[in-house]
Coordinates of C-alpha atoms and ligand atoms in Angstrom, one line a residue:
M25 CA -21.5 -8.7 -1.9
R26 CA -18.2 -7.4 -0.3
S27 CA -15.4 -4.2 -0.6
L28 CA -12.1 -4.0 0.6
I29 CA -12.4 0.1 2.3
D30 CA -9.6 -1.0 5.3
I31 CA -7.5 -4.0 5.5
L32 CA -9.0 -4.7 8.7
D33 CA -11.9 -5.3 6.4
L34 CA -9.9 -8.9 5.9
S35 CA -9.5 -11.4 8.4
P36 CA -6.1 -13.1 8.4
A37 CA -7.4 -15.7 7.7
E38 CA -8.5 -14.1 4.6
I39 CA -5.2 -13.1 4.2
D40 CA -3.8 -15.7 4.4
E41 CA -5.4 -17.2 1.8
L42 CA -5.1 -14.5 -0.2
I43 CA -1.5 -14.7 -0.3
A44 CA -2.0 -18.4 -0.9
T45 CA -3.8 -18.0 -4.0
A46 CA -1.5 -15.3 -5.1
N47 CA 1.6 -17.8 -4.8
D48 CA -0.5 -20.5 -6.5
I49 CA -1.4 -17.9 -9.8
I50 CA 2.7 -17.2 -9.7
A51 CA 3.1 -20.7 -10.1
N52 CA 0.3 -21.8 -12.7
P53 CA -0.7 -17.8 -14.1
V54 CA -2.2 -20.5 -17.3
K55 CA -4.5 -21.9 -14.4
Y56 CA -6.1 -18.3 -14.5
S57 CA -6.0 -17.0 -17.4
E58 CA -9.9 -17.6 -18.0
K59 CA -11.1 -16.7 -14.9
C60 CA -12.8 -13.5 -15.5
R61 CA -13.7 -13.9 -18.8
G62 CA -16.7 -11.5 -19.6
K63 CA -16.4 -9.6 -16.1
K64 CA -15.0 -6.0 -16.1
L65 CA -13.1 -3.8 -13.6
A66 CA -13.5 -0.1 -13.5
T67 CA -10.5 1.7 -11.9
L68 CA -11.7 4.9 -11.2
F69 CA -8.5 7.2 -10.1
F70 CA -9.3 10.7 -9.1
E71 CA -5.4 11.4 -8.2
P72 CA -1.7 10.4 -10.1
S73 CA -0.8 6.8 -10.0
T74 CA 1.4 4.2 -11.9
R75 CA 1.7 1.0 -9.7
T76 CA -1.7 0.8 -8.0
R77 CA -3.7 1.4 -11.7
L78 CA -1.2 -0.7 -14.0
S79 CA -1.2 -3.5 -11.4
F80 CA -5.3 -3.5 -11.1
E81 CA -5.5 -3.6 -14.7
A82 CA -2.7 -5.5 -15.8
A83 CA -4.3 -8.0 -13.1
M84 CA -7.7 -8.1 -14.5
Y85 CA -6.9 -8.8 -18.1
E86 CA -4.1 -11.6 -16.9
L87 CA -7.5 -13.2 -15.5
G88 CA -9.2 -12.6 -18.8
G89 CA -11.3 -9.5 -17.9
S90 CA -11.6 -6.5 -19.3
V91 CA -10.8 -2.8 -17.4
L92 CA -12.5 0.8 -18.5
G93 CA -12.4 4.0 -16.2
F94 CA -10.3 6.9 -16.0
S95 CA -7.4 7.9 -14.7
E96 CA -8.0 11.5 -13.9
A97 CA -10.4 13.3 -12.2
Q98 CA -10.4 16.4 -14.7
S99 CA -11.5 13.7 -17.9
S100 CA -14.8 12.7 -15.3
S101 CA -17.8 14.3 -14.1
A102 CA -16.1 15.1 -10.8
A103 CA -14.9 18.1 -13.2
K104 CA -18.2 18.8 -13.3
G105 CA -19.2 18.4 -10.0
E106 CA -20.5 15.3 -9.8
S107 CA -20.0 13.2 -6.0
V108 CA -18.7 10.4 -5.3
S109 CA -22.0 8.3 -4.4
D110 CA -23.8 9.2 -8.0
T111 CA -20.3 8.2 -10.0
A112 CA -20.1 4.8 -8.2
K113 CA -23.8 3.8 -8.8
T114 CA -23.0 5.3 -13.0
V115 CA -19.9 3.2 -12.9
S116 CA -22.0 -0.1 -11.2
C117 CA -24.4 0.3 -14.7
Y118 CA -21.2 -0.5 -16.7
A119 CA -18.5 -2.9 -14.3
D120 CA -18.5 -5.9 -12.5
I121 CA -16.2 -4.5 -9.6
I122 CA -14.1 -0.6 -8.8
A123 CA -10.7 0.3 -8.2
M124 CA -11.0 3.7 -6.4
R125 CA -8.5 6.1 -5.4
H126 CA -9.2 9.8 -4.2
P127 CA -7.5 12.6 -2.3
K128 CA -10.1 12.3 0.6
E129 CA -10.5 10.5 3.2
G130 CA -13.8 7.7 3.1
A131 CA -14.2 8.8 0.0
P132 CA -14.0 4.9 -1.5
F133 CA -16.3 4.0 1.8
V134 CA -19.2 6.7 0.5
A135 CA -19.1 5.1 -2.8
S136 CA -19.3 1.6 -1.3
Q137 CA -22.8 2.7 0.6
A138 CA -24.2 3.9 -3.0
A139 CA -22.5 1.1 -5.2
S140 CA -24.3 -2.4 -6.1
I141 CA -21.3 -3.7 -7.0
P142 CA -17.6 -4.3 -5.2
I143 CA -15.5 -1.4 -4.1
I144 CA -11.5 -1.8 -3.6
N145 CA -9.9 1.3 -2.5
A146 CA -6.6 2.2 -3.8
G147 CA -5.5 4.8 -1.6
D148 CA -7.8 7.5 0.2
G149 CA -5.7 10.8 0.6
G150 CA -3.3 10.3 3.7
H151 CA -5.7 7.6 5.6
N152 CA -5.3 4.2 4.1
H153 CA -4.0 2.2 1.2
P154 CA -5.2 -1.5 1.7
T155 CA -4.0 -3.5 -1.8
Q156 CA -0.4 -1.7 -1.4
T157 CA -0.7 -3.6 2.4
L158 CA -1.6 -7.0 0.5
T159 CA 1.0 -6.7 -2.0
D160 CA 3.3 -5.2 0.9
L161 CA 2.8 -8.6 3.3
L162 CA 2.7 -11.0 0.1
T163 CA 6.2 -9.4 -0.1
I164 CA 6.8 -10.3 3.6
S165 CA 5.6 -13.7 3.9
R166 CA 7.9 -15.0 0.4
E167 CA 10.9 -12.8 1.9
K168 CA 10.5 -14.2 5.6
G169 CA 8.0 -17.0 5.6
R170 CA 6.2 -15.5 8.7
F171 CA 4.9 -12.4 10.0
D172 CA 5.3 -12.9 13.7
G173 CA 8.6 -12.0 15.4
L174 CA 9.3 -9.5 13.0
T175 CA 10.8 -5.7 13.9
V176 CA 9.5 -3.8 11.3
G177 CA 11.0 -0.1 11.2
F178 CA 8.9 2.2 9.2
C179 CA 10.9 5.9 8.2
G180 CA 10.1 8.7 6.2
D181 CA 6.4 10.4 6.3
L182 CA 4.8 8.4 9.2
K183 CA 1.9 11.5 9.2
F184 CA 0.6 11.5 5.7
G185 CA 1.7 8.1 4.9
R186 CA -1.3 6.3 4.0
T187 CA 0.6 2.5 3.2
V188 CA 2.5 3.1 6.5
H189 CA -1.2 3.1 8.5
S190 CA -2.4 0.4 6.9
L191 CA 0.7 -2.1 7.4
I192 CA 0.4 -0.8 11.0
G193 CA -2.9 -1.6 11.4
A194 CA -2.3 -5.1 9.4
L195 CA 0.7 -6.1 11.8
C196 CA -1.1 -5.7 14.7
R197 CA -2.6 -8.5 14.5
Y198 CA 0.5 -10.6 14.8
K199 CA 2.9 -12.3 17.7
N200 CA 5.7 -9.9 19.2
V201 CA 5.9 -7.5 16.3
K202 CA 7.8 -5.1 17.3
I203 CA 7.6 -1.6 15.5
V204 CA 9.9 0.9 14.9
L205 CA 8.7 4.3 13.7
I206 CA 11.5 6.8 12.4
S207 CA 10.8 10.2 11.3
P208 CA 11.0 13.8 11.9
E209 CA 9.2 15.0 14.9
E210 CA 6.1 17.0 12.1
L211 CA 6.0 14.0 10.6
K212 CA 5.3 11.5 13.6
V213 CA 1.4 8.7 12.6
P214 CA -1.3 10.1 13.6
S215 CA -2.9 9.3 17.2
Y216 CA -5.1 6.8 15.8
V217 CA -2.4 4.7 14.5
K218 CA -0.7 4.8 17.6
Q219 CA -4.0 4.1 19.7
S220 CA -4.2 0.9 17.6
M221 CA -0.6 -0.1 18.5
K222 CA -1.3 0.7 21.8
K223 CA -4.6 -1.5 21.9
A224 CA -3.3 -4.1 20.2
G225 CA -0.3 -4.6 22.9
V226 CA 2.1 -4.1 20.1
E227 CA 5.7 -2.8 21.2
Y228 CA 6.4 0.4 19.5
V229 CA 9.3 3.4 20.0
Q230 CA 9.5 6.7 17.8
T231 CA 12.8 7.8 17.2
T232 CA 14.6 10.4 14.5
D233 CA 17.4 8.5 14.2
L234 CA 17.2 5.8 11.1
E235 CA 21.2 4.7 11.5
Q236 CA 21.0 3.7 15.2
A237 CA 17.6 1.7 14.6
L238 CA 19.0 -0.1 11.8
P239 CA 20.5 -3.1 12.9
E240 CA 17.4 -4.4 14.9
L241 CA 15.3 -4.6 11.9
D242 CA 14.3 -7.4 9.8
I243 CA 12.8 -5.0 7.8
L244 CA 13.2 -1.7 6.8
Y245 CA 9.8 0.0 5.2
M246 CA 10.9 4.0 3.3
T247 CA 8.1 6.1 2.1
R248 CA 8.5 9.6 0.4
V249 CA 7.9 12.8 2.4
Q250 CA 4.1 13.4 0.8
R251 CA 4.4 16.6 -1.1
E252 CA 0.6 16.7 -1.9
R253 CA -0.4 16.5 1.8
F254 CA 1.5 19.6 2.7
F255 CA -0.1 22.7 4.0
N256 CA 2.9 24.8 2.3
E257 CA 5.7 24.0 -0.1
E258 CA 8.2 26.1 2.8
D259 CA 8.0 22.7 4.9
Y260 CA 8.1 20.8 2.5
L261 CA 11.4 21.9 1.2
R262 CA 13.0 21.3 4.5
L263 CA 11.0 18.3 5.3
R264 CA 11.9 16.1 1.7
D265 CA 15.5 15.0 2.3
S266 CA 15.1 13.8 5.6
Y267 CA 16.2 10.3 5.5
I268 CA 18.4 9.2 2.3
L269 CA 19.1 5.6 2.6
T270 CA 22.6 5.3 1.5
P271 CA 25.1 1.8 0.9
A272 CA 26.7 3.8 4.2
K273 CA 24.1 3.8 6.3
L274 CA 23.8 0.4 5.7
K275 CA 26.7 -1.3 7.5
N276 CA 25.3 -2.1 10.8
A277 CA 22.4 -3.2 9.2
K278 CA 21.2 -7.3 9.1
S279 CA 22.3 -9.3 6.4
D280 CA 18.7 -10.8 5.9
L281 CA 17.0 -7.2 6.0
S282 CA 14.1 -6.6 4.1
I283 CA 14.4 -2.9 2.4
M284 CA 10.8 -2.1 0.9
H285 CA 9.2 0.9 -0.2
P286 CA 5.1 1.1 -1.6
L287 CA 7.0 3.2 -4.2
P288 CA 7.4 6.2 -5.7
R289 CA 10.8 6.7 -4.9
V290 CA 12.0 10.0 -4.5
N291 CA 15.4 10.5 -3.0
E292 CA 14.8 8.4 0.3
I293 CA 17.0 5.2 -1.3
S294 CA 20.0 5.8 -3.4
V295 CA 19.8 3.9 -6.5
E296 CA 23.1 2.4 -5.8
I297 CA 21.1 0.2 -3.4
D298 CA 19.3 -1.4 -5.9
D299 CA 21.5 -4.3 -6.7
D300 CA 21.4 -4.8 -2.8
P301 CA 20.5 -8.5 -2.0
R302 CA 18.4 -6.8 0.2
A303 CA 16.3 -4.5 -1.8
C304 CA 13.0 -5.9 -2.5
Y305 CA 10.9 -2.6 -4.1
F306 CA 10.8 -4.0 -6.9
K307 CA 10.0 -7.6 -6.0
Q308 CA 6.7 -5.4 -4.8
V309 CA 6.0 -4.2 -7.6
L310 CA 5.5 -7.5 -9.1
N311 CA 3.6 -9.1 -5.9
G312 CA 1.2 -6.2 -6.5
K313 CA -0.1 -7.4 -9.6
Y314 CA -0.5 -11.5 -8.2
V315 CA -2.0 -10.0 -5.0
R316 CA -4.7 -7.7 -6.7
M317 CA -5.7 -10.7 -9.0
A318 CA -6.2 -13.0 -5.6
L319 CA -8.3 -10.1 -4.4
I320 CA -10.0 -9.6 -7.4
L321 CA -11.1 -13.6 -7.4
K322 CA -12.0 -12.9 -4.0
L323 CA -14.6 -9.7 -3.8
L324 CA -16.2 -11.6 -7.6
E325 CA -16.8 -14.7 -5.5
V326 CA -15.2 -16.6 -8.6
E327 CA -14.3 -20.5 -7.8
Ligands
LIG20 C1 2.0 4.7 -2.3 C2 0.5 5.8 -2.2 O1 -0.5 5.9 -3.5 O2 0.2 6.1 -1.3 N1 2.3 4.7 -4.2 C3 1.4 3.0 -4.0 O3 0.3 3.2 -4.1 N2 2.5 2.7 -4.7 C4 3.3 5.6 -2.0 C5 3.5 6.8 -2.4 O4 2.7 7.8 -3.1 O5 3.9 7.5 -1.5

């Protein structure tokens, strides 16, 4: 039995397989509509979510399965003081697979040690978000047809942005990837992320200047400043509008740039950009459902 806690739990070959399955689901959805008949997915969300939880639920329904769960900690026994391990053991009695989001780093891992069914990390604090990374990789593969040789810019809250940490981890395994980290001084990537780029021999630069970095990028991955992970509101207010992407700023960008964002967007991308053919963030939303369908099939070992 396998869980997905960290994107590196999957080999690059397995990621290729998941992408191939997701593309096949997109092409032949009917073929998959009964694959999980009789199976149940539990979504245990101790933190807010729109896309991740609903895409998991839509994914399971489109596979013919069913869904149970909760969408806030306050409506579960966590509010009474139950441990994550006990919750995971309990839900193992009712479901076949769990998607869990939790504000504490490592909580889905702890759950996976106690559960008797696969656990999928749907975001743990400011740490990791492997299924967003699968979504991002499917999107990059559909937009660019490759991972090797891309120059990828990450902009915004690189300190607390868990989607950034997981995607950088995944990109470090491809050839000649260059990473450009664009953030305020206070919101630079954690040192463990820098270590993994160094260890992989990935070329990276850190800058505070989005406009200067833009022309060389193949992908620009924007992120929101993660208000809920700040220690004080003052710092958040000071940093939240550090970067706002507008049509004017895109003037010197590549014509085939892909603009990505895990969403939710607050202010980082002006809505005028939504109609630009380079905007990919709503494609990511849709891709997220298909790649989660592929992941559920894999972890449930459905043929
Ligand atoms: C992200 C998350 O939850 O980390 N959202 C998502 O799952 N698509 C990004 C964010 O909240 O900023």
